């Protein structure tokens, strides 16, 4: 089992206490993702974004949430056998979890390197597989946590605060 | 620059958005890579692309697009046209290549979007 953590220093303290306590969210949004379902892929991210927009989340923050969520949703569709997505909304931040059905990642650090991709021809033809998904997620989030092992399921979750870095 | 001027300059067909020709377009970005498009569009943007799968429309849920120009004669399916209609997202298609399309619009003064 391999784990990867990234924390944006500005929110590290608050974020750490969240991951220790895992409080109950105010709103929960659940979605099921089908393997290679490129027609509906992106729908979950789009709905989470719309819900947060209605709650008045800042435009730039919304964009970061949507991009990170969409990239992770595409990963679950293209690289895994589908899975689940849960959007947990809190007053100050959102935590979105992507729990796929495998086959897991061989080397998380390697997958974080821009340009590294295991995408096949079908996925590349659709404009994916540039090897920028995980780096793009990391760039847009305040916390990124990945838990994966080869042959098993992958959990990717990220946290984004609704206020800007001070 | 108005969308109508772009349609004219690219000798393009309008698939969605015939009533949006007065829409003011301030910048553009051209790519066939979804991650690049997501990473590089921080402001409302006209997207030039050769991709014609549903995900190109889905992108407009995540980032702000003025519309999409399909290059080198690509025509999206009816399903994609319907998805764009639901979102009021103008779609136009030109026979020109991505390079030529970009060059024409750049010469007309349409700037590159901030990346």
XYZ file of C-alpha atoms in Angstrom:
281
model
C 0.000 0.000 0.000
C 1.453 3.307 -1.048
C 0.285 6.685 0.108
C 0.876 10.181 -1.193
C 0.126 13.439 0.618
C 0.427 17.035 -0.516
C -0.472 19.996 1.695
C -0.637 23.658 0.733
C 1.319 25.241 3.615
C -1.225 28.057 4.025
C -3.922 25.584 5.097
C -1.775 22.738 6.472
C -2.788 23.124 10.115
C -6.549 23.309 9.519
C -6.353 20.546 6.963
C -4.419 18.214 9.271
C -7.033 18.524 12.011
C -9.734 17.749 9.452
C -8.044 14.542 8.375
C -7.563 13.476 12.011
C -11.170 14.127 13.023
C -13.051 13.597 9.742
C -16.129 15.599 10.873
C -19.581 15.050 9.340
C -20.164 17.105 6.195
C -23.097 19.501 5.843
C -23.973 18.264 2.351
C -23.071 14.910 0.762
C -23.285 14.263 -2.970
C -22.800 10.675 -4.216
C -22.199 9.505 -7.778
C -21.414 6.217 -9.515
C -18.915 6.275 -12.381
C -19.002 3.705 -15.198
C -15.894 2.278 -16.797
C -15.140 4.061 -20.088
C -18.434 5.949 -19.913
C -17.142 8.975 -21.797
C -20.638 10.264 -22.506
C -21.470 10.898 -18.853
C -17.932 11.480 -17.597
C -17.703 14.928 -16.073
C -21.317 14.979 -14.942
C -20.471 14.474 -11.266
C -17.902 17.277 -11.303
C -20.319 19.527 -13.111
C -23.060 18.893 -10.519
C -20.729 19.448 -7.571
C -19.577 22.701 -9.151
C -23.173 23.867 -9.668
C -24.092 23.056 -6.055
C -21.113 25.059 -4.779
C -21.932 27.911 -7.132
C -25.417 28.113 -5.628
C -23.794 28.293 -2.189
C -21.896 31.367 -3.343
C -18.358 29.971 -3.604
C -15.923 32.406 -5.276
C -15.511 32.125 -9.040
C -11.761 31.351 -9.090
C -12.116 28.763 -6.318
C -15.008 27.139 -8.212
C -12.824 26.873 -11.290
C -10.065 25.133 -9.294
C -12.573 22.696 -7.769
C -14.139 21.914 -11.160
C -10.802 21.304 -12.902
C -9.375 19.073 -10.150
C -12.627 17.138 -9.870
C -13.000 16.719 -13.616
C -9.428 15.423 -14.034
C -9.971 12.906 -11.227
C -13.348 11.871 -12.659
C -11.741 11.272 -16.044
C -9.023 9.176 -14.375
C -11.703 7.019 -12.776
C -13.444 6.626 -16.143
C -10.379 6.108 -18.341
C -7.811 4.369 -16.171
C -9.946 2.449 -13.680
C -12.961 0.177 -13.920
C -15.184 3.017 -12.784
C -16.032 3.613 -9.130
C -17.637 6.140 -6.832
C -17.368 9.854 -6.256
C -18.443 11.562 -3.049
C -18.543 15.311 -2.667
C -18.480 16.334 1.005
C -19.337 19.992 1.488
C -18.446 21.869 4.691
C -18.937 25.551 5.557
C -15.302 26.441 4.848
C -14.147 23.864 2.325
C -15.001 20.874 0.139
C -13.496 17.382 0.211
C -14.110 15.259 -2.878
C -13.314 11.537 -2.788
C -12.774 9.291 -5.793
C -12.763 5.617 -4.899
C -12.235 3.473 -7.989
C -12.459 -0.264 -8.667
C -8.816 -0.718 -9.560
C -6.408 -1.836 -10.968
C -4.369 0.552 -8.796
C -1.234 2.500 -9.463
C 2.183 0.932 -9.776
C 4.096 3.981 -8.612
C 2.263 7.100 -7.401
C 5.342 9.349 -7.503
C 5.927 8.395 -11.137
C 2.282 9.144 -11.986
C 2.745 12.635 -10.541
C 5.488 13.421 -13.080
C 4.070 15.643 -15.876
C 4.001 13.694 -19.125
C 3.856 10.215 -17.601
C 0.793 8.350 -18.835
C -0.478 4.790 -19.148
C -3.381 5.830 -21.402
C -4.222 3.624 -24.381
C -5.025 4.700 -27.945
C -8.790 5.111 -27.394
C -8.229 7.442 -24.465
C -5.566 9.457 -26.304
C -7.778 9.894 -29.354
C -10.318 11.617 -27.138
C -7.754 14.203 -26.088
C -6.761 12.647 -22.786
C -3.601 10.828 -21.750
C -1.212 13.776 -21.888
C 0.105 12.761 -18.488
C -1.054 16.030 -16.955
C -4.052 14.830 -14.946
C -2.493 14.306 -11.529
C -0.111 17.303 -11.805
C -3.100 19.440 -12.795
C -5.076 18.171 -9.786
C -2.174 18.929 -7.422
C -1.804 22.430 -8.840
C -5.419 23.300 -8.069
C -6.004 21.773 -4.619
C -5.035 22.626 -1.023
C -4.628 18.988 0.043
C -4.176 15.909 -2.114
C -4.221 12.400 -0.687
C -3.793 9.257 -2.784
C -3.871 5.737 -1.415
C -3.213 2.983 -3.942
C -1.563 -0.344 -4.542
C -0.991 -2.255 -7.733
C -3.852 -4.686 -8.299
C -6.096 -2.944 -5.743
C -8.431 0.009 -5.607
C -7.298 3.627 -5.542
C -8.630 6.311 -3.247
C -7.895 9.849 -4.367
C -9.288 12.668 -2.267
C -8.645 16.360 -2.279
C -9.602 19.347 -0.193
C -10.098 22.924 -1.364
C -10.839 25.855 0.944
C -13.425 28.433 -0.110
C -11.290 31.391 0.937
C -8.195 32.524 -0.876
C -4.702 32.060 0.490
C -3.883 34.999 2.714
C -13.985 41.041 -31.916
C -17.525 39.827 -32.594
C -18.285 36.146 -33.143
C -19.879 37.049 -36.489
C -16.589 38.526 -37.731
C -14.807 35.330 -36.743
C -17.337 33.202 -38.624
C -16.818 35.346 -41.709
C -13.017 35.326 -41.520
C -12.932 31.545 -41.116
C -15.578 30.984 -43.834
C -17.209 28.881 -41.148
C -20.553 27.154 -40.736
C -22.501 27.934 -37.592
C -23.809 24.756 -35.922
C -25.087 26.340 -32.710
C -25.455 29.990 -31.788
C -26.789 31.689 -34.904
C -28.253 34.359 -32.614
C -24.944 34.920 -30.797
C -23.112 36.637 -33.661
C -22.895 39.920 -31.733
C -21.126 38.189 -28.843
C -17.828 39.883 -28.027
C -14.864 37.463 -28.098
C -11.789 38.708 -26.242
C -9.252 35.879 -26.515
C -8.661 32.373 -27.844
C -6.764 29.171 -27.158
C -6.045 26.245 -29.500
C -5.401 22.644 -28.435
C -6.396 19.017 -28.900
C -5.395 18.074 -25.357
C -8.082 18.301 -22.674
C -5.626 18.767 -19.790
C -3.885 21.590 -21.662
C -7.206 23.314 -22.240
C -8.134 23.027 -18.564
C -4.740 24.215 -17.416
C -4.495 27.167 -19.795
C -7.882 28.852 -19.703
C -8.137 31.171 -16.728
C -10.530 33.630 -18.386
C -13.456 33.313 -20.813
C -11.974 31.893 -24.015
C -12.840 30.914 -27.576
C -11.581 27.357 -28.000
C -10.118 26.096 -31.289
C -9.945 22.303 -31.431
C -10.100 19.233 -33.606
C -11.677 17.158 -30.845
C -15.302 16.242 -31.491
C -16.213 13.945 -28.621
C -18.774 14.873 -25.901
C -16.016 15.791 -23.466
C -15.162 18.900 -25.453
C -18.633 20.239 -24.611
C -18.410 18.981 -21.038
C -15.333 21.184 -20.642
C -17.579 24.235 -20.798
C -19.157 23.105 -17.503
C -15.743 23.390 -15.861
C -14.247 26.468 -17.539
C -15.747 29.502 -19.254
C -15.854 29.162 -23.021
C -17.264 31.753 -25.428
C -17.700 28.957 -27.942
C -15.842 26.277 -29.860
C -14.363 26.425 -33.369
C -13.903 22.957 -34.867
C -10.962 23.058 -37.261
C -9.951 21.121 -40.408
C -13.546 20.395 -41.352
C -14.458 18.410 -38.247
C -18.183 18.110 -37.683
C -19.468 16.962 -34.307
C -22.335 14.478 -33.973
C -25.937 15.576 -33.403
C -25.606 14.473 -29.780
C -22.790 16.968 -29.279
C -24.745 19.703 -31.042
C -27.657 19.050 -28.655
C -25.329 19.202 -25.635
C -24.072 22.593 -26.847
C -27.619 23.884 -27.410
C -28.547 22.975 -23.825
C -25.607 25.091 -22.662
C -26.080 27.999 -25.101
C -22.551 27.280 -26.297
C -21.863 28.494 -29.858
C -20.266 25.879 -32.145
C -18.758 26.718 -35.514
C -16.800 24.608 -37.953
C -14.178 25.695 -40.487
C -12.314 23.851 -43.216
C -9.069 25.583 -42.237
C -6.385 23.813 -40.203
C -5.684 24.680 -36.599
C -2.575 26.601 -37.688
C -4.320 28.606 -40.369
C -7.334 29.306 -38.156
C -5.077 30.549 -35.364
C -3.070 32.685 -37.783
C -6.129 34.339 -39.306
C -7.628 35.210 -35.923
C -4.295 36.383 -34.531
C -3.762 38.674 -37.513
C -7.210 40.121 -36.978
C -6.096 41.111 -33.491
C -7.662 38.363 -31.381
C -5.194 37.858 -28.561
C -4.104 34.623 -26.924
C -5.838 33.929 -23.618
C -3.797 34.376 -20.440
C -2.255 31.107 -19.359
